Amino acid sequence: MKLCKWLHAHYSRTPPCRPQAWCEAIAVNSEWIRHLFIRACHLIRIRYLAKQNDFLFGRSIKVQTPGRSIARHIKHPLAIFALLISTYSYAADVIVNPSVSQSTISQNTLRAIFGMRILQWPDGEPITVFILPPKNPVHENFIKERLGIFPHQLERNWDLLVFSGTGQPPISVRSENEMRKRIAETPGAIGYLLRKNFDESVRLLQVQ
Amino acid sequence: MRAYDCCRYSNFFDLYLLHTLFFGLVIGICVAPPAWAVDAQKIQVHGFASQAYTLTNKNNFFGESTGKGSLEATELGINTSWRALPEVQLSGQLLWRKAGNIGNEKIQLDYGFVDYRFFSNEQHHHGVRFGRIKNPLGLYNDTRDVAFIRPGVILPQSIYFERTRDLALSSDGGELYGELRFSANTLGWELMIAQPRTHDVDTEIALLGADRLGNLQGDASFIGRLIYDYYGGRVRLAISSARLNLEYQPGSGDPSGSGAIRFTPVIFSGQFNSEKWTLTSEYARRHFLFGDNIIYVPLTLKKITGQSYYLQGSYRLTDKWGLMIRYDVAYQNIDDKTGGKLEAQTAGTLPGYSQFSKDWTIGARWQPSPAWMVRAEQHWINGTAWLPFQDNPDRTKTYQHWRLFTVLVSYRF
């Protein structure tokens, strides 16, 4: 816990520490761990294990993988942990206005909502989708990690809706603070925030 | 050339639709509760503007492009959409376009319709649209005038012909549509019953070889599309088809009689998307059937089948830079791919190479900001199947092998 507090004080992006956050961090950053494992295997010359890491870790589908060049520059073991947590905290979570009755959502439904295909919640309330500007790292990471698609795909689909008249794009806000404010004041609103930017005015929607 | 442009029925229909849309919006805003009228989230306005420079070594494309090049390729569009109710949306787009000598330079209502989604839940939704609707053909027809969505400066001409664009663009009528979602798969469908827009002289030139004395009218036609989509577009497969019915009515002193023309294209589309790559391919067969009394048909054929396909790869180097390569092939008549028969029968006035085209294209994209885009493209072309007659009135002065270079600057909001 001391290490957590030290990290939090020195790397302000890290979320307040909770025991399960470490487990999540390990799960989310399995790519990093696998990478370190391979390097360690090479270092102590167990080539066979290095090659068999797919068997140990499973085939990765993570979009963001750390480059070798970054890893080479990491000298201090604490820096590795800091990096682990900072990349973890970039994957934003889905939040909704408290008026939304459901507490979980499937990734497929979420993708359809952010693709502006589903326009109403099951109880009939209209959905208002908020996004950060494209090219924003939080936006890009959210699209990749939480929706499982590439930002350019989604943007092209929005353009198709706009310029054929068959739909409307989501509303783009400038910052996460504005996002939280707009979602809190718009019934039926949905968006995403990094965990450190949550408060009671909005509600977390668990992705299954 | 365009003596009867002013008194055509379709123009009245244009105006009628425009007025309906405009007054509909005004009345809607006045009658609706004030909360809707001021709710800016539900009314959106978007637009685009693009300007291209075209340079060819032989043959003209988009104006007098040989020699110094041409700037006669401009697209301006503005659209608005209003989600009046969760289930109802009103949309309209005005378009002004200059493309060499193709088309008229008037502001046109590109689309304007009411969309009512009568059923929707998490797994599927279905709805209906009324008004002027974009024809759901292939992957790009719905948005063919928006440079930002096109994969290059010029769309693959084998399928998205410039010279018949009005016929393919949008139609006046109704459409049923829907979407089914099961896990990561999406199946969308559209079925349209409408009257094609044929008021353009260009349709006549494309179908009957020249601006004839008579008049082409659109009859009730059908257009349908089925799109399968995996994981938000990682794989996209589509089949679209149409049965466009037209009627030729002879003018005074016209040697030809009246008759029906039926155009039945079938387009198969496939696209694969990864983070860096987009691979696209479309294959089309185009069937034409001409009525017996129409004499303006090459080879006096009553049945012609054309064939088109292209393969295209786009690569995103970074967010700002991208590259594209494409090979695009069109045959006007699959029974006479080289055009030899036609050339022999017309004693050389219609050259054989006007019956096919093979186009190699490489292009680059630079997008300094989400609103601005610059594209450049080089084509090496063999054949003149899709060369606009309007820019090359004397067909004996066209050339088989030609090159085309084009640069486009586009802005959107």
Coordinates of N, CA, C and O in Angstrom, one line a residue, chain A residues 63 102 106-109 111-112 116-120 122 124-126 128 130 134-135 140 144 147-157 159-171 182 186, chain B residues 41-44 46-48 79 81-83 86-87 89 91 93 111 113 115 117 120 122 125 129 134 139-140 142-143 146 149 179 181 183-184 231-234 236 271 273-275 278 316 319 412-413:
Chain A
V63 N -4.9 -4.2 -28.7 CA -4.5 -3.4 -29.8 C -3.2 -2.6 -29.5 O -2.3 -2.5 -30.4
Q102 N -30.5 0.5 -16.4 CA -29.7 -0.7 -16.4 C -28.3 -0.4 -15.9 O -27.8 0.7 -15.9
S106 N -23.9 -5.1 -22.8 CA -23.0 -6.0 -23.6 C -22.1 -5.1 -24.5 O -22.6 -4.0 -24.9
Q107 N -21.0 -5.6 -24.9 CA -20.1 -4.9 -25.8 C -20.8 -4.6 -27.2 O -20.6 -3.6 -27.7
N108 N -21.5 -5.6 -27.6 CA -22.2 -5.4 -28.9 C -23.2 -4.3 -28.9 O -23.3 -3.5 -29.8
T109 N -24.0 -4.3 -27.8 CA -25.0 -3.2 -27.7 C -24.3 -1.9 -27.6 O -24.7 -0.9 -28.2
R111 N -21.4 -1.1 -28.8 CA -20.9 -0.7 -30.1 C -22.0 -0.1 -31.0 O -21.8 0.9 -31.7
A112 N -23.2 -0.7 -30.9 CA -24.3 -0.2 -31.7 C -24.8 1.2 -31.2 O -25.2 2.0 -32.0
M116 N -24.4 4.9 -33.3 CA -25.6 5.6 -33.5 C -26.6 4.8 -34.2 O -27.4 5.3 -35.0
R117 N -26.6 3.5 -33.9 CA -27.6 2.6 -34.5 C -28.8 2.4 -33.6 O -30.0 2.4 -34.0
I118 N -28.5 2.3 -32.3 CA -29.6 2.2 -31.3 C -29.8 3.6 -30.7 O -28.8 4.2 -30.2
L119 N -31.0 4.1 -30.8 CA -31.3 5.5 -30.4 C -32.1 5.6 -29.1 O -32.3 6.7 -28.6
Q120 N -32.6 4.5 -28.6 CA -33.4 4.5 -27.4 C -33.0 3.5 -26.4 O -32.6 2.3 -26.8
P122 N -33.9 0.6 -23.5 CA -35.1 -0.3 -23.5 C -36.4 0.3 -23.0 O -37.5 -0.1 -23.4
G124 N -37.4 3.2 -23.6 CA -37.9 4.2 -24.5 C -37.3 5.6 -24.4 O -37.5 6.4 -25.3
E125 N -36.5 5.8 -23.4 CA -35.8 7.1 -23.2 C -34.8 7.3 -24.3 O -34.0 6.4 -24.6
P126 N -34.8 8.5 -25.0 CA -33.8 8.7 -26.1 C -32.3 8.7 -25.5 O -32.1 9.2 -24.4
T128 N -28.5 10.0 -25.7 CA -27.7 11.1 -26.2 C -26.2 10.6 -25.9 O -25.8 10.4 -24.8
F130 N -22.2 11.2 -26.0 CA -21.2 12.3 -25.9 C -19.8 11.6 -26.2 O -19.5 10.5 -25.7
P134 N -12.2 13.3 -31.7 CA -11.4 12.2 -32.3 C -9.9 12.7 -32.2 O -9.6 13.9 -32.2
K135 N -9.0 11.8 -32.1 CA -7.5 12.0 -31.9 C -7.2 12.2 -30.5 O -6.0 12.2 -30.1
E140 N -9.6 7.5 -28.3 CA -9.0 6.4 -29.2 C -8.9 5.1 -28.4 O -9.3 4.0 -28.8
K144 N -11.0 1.5 -28.9 CA -10.2 0.3 -29.2 C -10.5 -0.8 -28.1 O -10.8 -1.9 -28.4
L147 N -14.8 -0.8 -27.1 CA -15.8 -1.2 -28.2 C -15.1 -2.3 -29.1 O -15.8 -2.9 -29.8
G148 N -13.8 -2.4 -29.0 CA -13.1 -3.5 -29.8 C -13.1 -3.2 -31.2 O -12.9 -4.1 -32.1
I149 N -13.2 -1.9 -31.6 CA -13.0 -1.5 -33.0 C -12.0 -0.4 -33.2 O -11.5 0.1 -32.2
F150 N -11.8 0.0 -34.4 CA -10.8 1.1 -34.6 C -11.5 2.4 -34.8 O -12.6 2.5 -35.4
P151 N -10.9 3.5 -34.3 CA -11.6 4.8 -34.3 C -12.0 5.2 -35.8 O -13.0 5.8 -36.0
H152 N -11.1 4.9 -36.7 CA -11.4 5.3 -38.1 C -12.7 4.7 -38.7 O -13.4 5.3 -39.4
Q153 N -12.9 3.4 -38.2 CA -14.1 2.7 -38.6 C -15.4 3.5 -38.2 O -16.3 3.7 -38.9
L154 N -15.3 3.8 -36.9 CA -16.5 4.5 -36.2 C -16.7 5.8 -36.9 O -17.9 6.2 -37.2
E155 N -15.6 6.6 -37.1 CA -15.8 7.9 -37.7 C -16.3 7.8 -39.1 O -17.2 8.7 -39.5
R156 N -15.9 6.8 -39.8 CA -16.5 6.7 -41.2 C -18.0 6.4 -41.2 O -18.7 6.9 -41.9
N157 N -18.4 5.5 -40.2 CA -19.8 5.2 -40.1 C -20.6 6.5 -39.7 O -21.7 6.7 -40.2
D159 N -19.8 9.6 -40.5 CA -19.8 10.4 -41.7 C -20.9 9.9 -42.7 O -21.6 10.7 -43.3
L160 N -21.0 8.6 -42.8 CA -22.0 8.0 -43.7 C -23.4 8.4 -43.3 O -24.3 8.8 -44.1
L161 N -23.7 8.4 -41.9 CA -25.0 8.8 -41.4 C -25.3 10.2 -41.7 O -26.3 10.6 -42.2
V162 N -24.3 11.1 -41.5 CA -24.5 12.5 -41.6 C -24.7 12.9 -43.0 O -25.6 13.7 -43.3
F163 N -23.9 12.4 -44.0 CA -24.0 12.9 -45.3 C -25.0 12.1 -46.2 O -25.1 12.4 -47.4
S164 N -25.6 11.1 -45.7 CA -26.7 10.4 -46.4 C -28.1 10.8 -45.7 O -29.1 10.4 -46.2
G165 N -28.0 11.5 -44.6 CA -29.2 12.0 -44.0 C -29.9 10.9 -43.1 O -31.0 11.1 -42.6
T166 N -29.3 9.7 -43.0 CA -29.9 8.6 -42.3 C -29.7 8.6 -40.8 O -30.1 7.7 -40.1
G167 N -28.9 9.6 -40.3 CA -28.7 9.6 -38.9 C -28.0 10.8 -38.4 O -27.7 11.7 -39.2
Q168 N -27.6 10.9 -37.1 CA -26.9 12.0 -36.6 C -25.6 11.5 -35.9 O -25.7 10.5 -35.3
P169 N -24.6 12.3 -35.9 CA -23.4 11.8 -35.2 C -23.5 12.1 -33.7 O -24.4 12.9 -33.3
P170 N -22.6 11.6 -32.9 CA -22.6 11.9 -31.4 C -22.2 13.4 -31.2 O -21.6 14.0 -32.1
I171 N -22.4 13.8 -30.0 CA -22.0 15.2 -29.7 C -20.6 15.2 -29.1 O -20.3 14.5 -28.2
R182 N -22.1 17.4 -18.9 CA -23.2 17.3 -19.8 C -23.9 16.0 -19.6 O -25.2 15.9 -19.7
T186 N -28.0 15.6 -18.7 CA -28.8 15.2 -19.8 C -29.4 13.8 -19.5 O -28.7 12.8 -19.5
Chain B
Q41 N -29.2 20.3 -29.7 CA -28.6 18.9 -29.8 C -29.4 18.1 -30.9 O -28.9 17.2 -31.5
K42 N -30.7 18.5 -31.1 CA -31.5 17.7 -32.0 C -31.5 18.2 -33.4 O -32.0 17.6 -34.3
I43 N -31.0 19.5 -33.6 CA -30.9 20.0 -35.0 C -29.4 20.1 -35.3 O -28.7 20.7 -34.5
Q44 N -29.0 19.5 -36.3 CA -27.6 19.6 -36.7 C -27.4 20.1 -38.1 O -28.2 19.8 -39.0
H46 N -24.5 20.4 -41.2 CA -23.1 20.0 -41.6 C -23.0 20.3 -43.1 O -23.9 20.6 -43.8
G47 N -21.7 20.4 -43.5 CA -21.5 20.7 -44.9 C -20.1 20.4 -45.4 O -19.3 19.9 -44.6
F48 N -19.9 20.5 -46.7 CA -18.6 20.3 -47.2 C -18.4 21.1 -48.4 O -19.3 21.6 -49.1
N79 N -26.1 20.3 -45.3 CA -27.3 19.5 -44.9 C -27.7 19.8 -43.5 O -26.9 20.4 -42.7
S81 N -30.3 18.1 -40.3 CA -31.1 17.0 -39.8 C -31.7 17.4 -38.5 O -31.1 18.1 -37.7
W82 N -32.9 17.0 -38.3 CA -33.6 17.3 -37.1 C -34.3 16.1 -36.5 O -35.2 15.5 -37.2
R83 N -33.9 15.6 -35.3 CA -34.5 14.5 -34.7 C -35.7 15.1 -33.9 O -35.5 15.5 -32.8
P86 N -37.9 10.8 -30.8 CA -36.9 9.7 -30.8 C -37.0 8.8 -32.1 O -36.0 8.3 -32.5
E87 N -38.2 8.7 -32.6 CA -38.4 7.8 -33.8 C -38.4 8.5 -35.1 O -38.5 7.9 -36.1
Q89 N -37.0 11.5 -37.8 CA -35.9 12.4 -38.2 C -36.2 13.0 -39.6 O -36.7 12.3 -40.5
S91 N -34.4 15.1 -42.7 CA -33.1 15.4 -43.2 C -33.2 16.0 -44.6 O -34.1 15.6 -45.4
Q93 N -30.4 17.8 -47.9 CA -29.1 18.3 -48.3 C -29.3 19.0 -49.6 O -29.9 18.5 -50.6
Y111 N -31.0 15.3 -51.3 CA -32.0 14.4 -50.6 C -32.8 15.2 -49.7 O -32.4 16.3 -49.2
F113 N -35.9 14.0 -46.8 CA -36.9 13.0 -46.5 C -37.3 12.9 -45.0 O -36.6 13.5 -44.2
D115 N -37.9 10.3 -41.9 CA -37.5 9.0 -41.6 C -38.3 8.6 -40.3 O -38.2 9.3 -39.3
R117 N -38.9 5.5 -37.7 CA -38.5 4.2 -37.2 C -39.6 3.6 -36.4 O -39.8 4.0 -35.3
S120 N -38.1 -0.6 -32.8 CA -36.7 -0.7 -32.5 C -36.5 -1.3 -31.1 O -37.3 -1.0 -30.2
E122 N -33.1 -3.7 -28.8 CA -31.7 -3.9 -28.8 C -31.2 -4.8 -30.0 O -30.1 -4.6 -30.5
H125 N -34.0 -3.0 -35.6 CA -34.9 -1.9 -35.8 C -35.3 -1.8 -37.3 O -34.6 -2.3 -38.1
R129 N -38.9 5.5 -44.9 CA -38.5 6.9 -45.3 C -39.3 7.3 -46.5 O -39.6 6.5 -47.4
K134 N -31.3 9.0 -51.1 CA -30.1 8.5 -51.9 C -30.3 7.0 -52.2 O -30.7 6.2 -51.4
L139 N -21.1 0.4 -52.1 CA -20.6 0.9 -50.8 C -20.5 2.5 -50.8 O -20.5 3.1 -49.7
Y140 N -20.5 3.1 -52.0 CA -20.2 4.5 -52.0 C -21.3 5.4 -52.6 O -21.2 6.6 -52.5
D142 N -24.3 6.3 -51.8 CA -25.0 7.2 -50.9 C -24.3 8.5 -50.6 O -24.9 9.5 -50.4
T143 N -23.0 8.5 -50.7 CA -22.2 9.6 -50.3 C -21.1 9.9 -51.3 O -20.0 10.4 -51.0
V146 N -19.3 13.4 -51.4 CA -18.6 13.9 -50.2 C -17.1 13.4 -50.3 O -16.9 12.2 -50.1
I149 N -15.5 11.0 -47.7 CA -15.8 9.6 -47.5 C -15.4 8.8 -48.7 O -15.2 7.6 -48.6
E179 N -32.5 -3.2 -39.7 CA -31.2 -3.7 -39.3 C -31.4 -4.8 -38.2 O -32.2 -4.6 -37.3
R181 N -29.3 -7.2 -35.5 CA -28.0 -7.4 -34.8 C -28.0 -8.6 -34.0 O -28.9 -8.9 -33.2
S183 N -25.2 -10.8 -31.9 CA -23.8 -10.7 -31.3 C -23.0 -9.7 -32.1 O -23.4 -8.6 -32.2
A184 N -21.9 -10.1 -32.7 CA -21.1 -9.0 -33.4 C -21.4 -8.9 -34.8 O -20.8 -8.2 -35.6
Y231 N -18.4 -7.0 -36.7 CA -17.6 -6.2 -35.8 C -17.4 -4.7 -36.2 O -16.3 -4.3 -36.4
G232 N -18.5 -4.1 -36.4 CA -18.5 -2.6 -36.7 C -17.8 -2.3 -38.0 O -17.3 -1.2 -38.1
G233 N -17.8 -3.2 -38.9 CA -17.2 -2.9 -40.2 C -15.8 -3.5 -40.5 O -15.2 -3.2 -41.5
R234 N -15.4 -4.5 -39.6 CA -14.1 -5.1 -39.9 C -14.2 -5.9 -41.2 O -13.3 -5.9 -42.0
R236 N -17.2 -6.2 -44.3 CA -18.5 -5.7 -44.8 C -18.7 -6.3 -46.1 O -17.9 -6.2 -47.0
Q271 N -15.5 -5.6 -48.3 CA -14.5 -4.7 -47.7 C -14.0 -5.4 -46.4 O -14.7 -6.0 -45.6
N273 N -11.4 -4.3 -43.1 CA -10.8 -3.2 -42.4 C -9.9 -3.7 -41.3 O -10.3 -4.5 -40.5
S274 N -8.6 -3.3 -41.3 CA -7.8 -3.5 -40.1 C -7.4 -2.1 -39.6 O -7.8 -1.1 -40.1
E275 N -6.5 -2.1 -38.6 CA -6.2 -0.8 -38.1 C -5.5 0.1 -39.2 O -5.7 1.3 -39.3
T278 N -7.3 -1.0 -45.4 CA -8.7 -1.2 -45.9 C -8.6 -1.8 -47.3 O -8.0 -1.2 -48.2
R316 N -3.2 3.3 -44.0 CA -3.0 4.5 -43.2 C -1.6 4.5 -42.6 O -1.3 3.7 -41.7
D319 N -2.2 9.0 -38.7 CA -3.5 9.6 -38.7 C -3.7 10.6 -39.9 O -4.7 10.8 -40.4
R412 N -14.7 20.4 -44.5 CA -16.1 20.0 -44.0 C -16.3 20.6 -42.6 O -15.4 20.9 -41.9
F413 N -17.6 20.6 -42.3 CA -17.9 21.0 -40.9 C -19.1 20.2 -40.4 O -19.8 19.6 -41.2

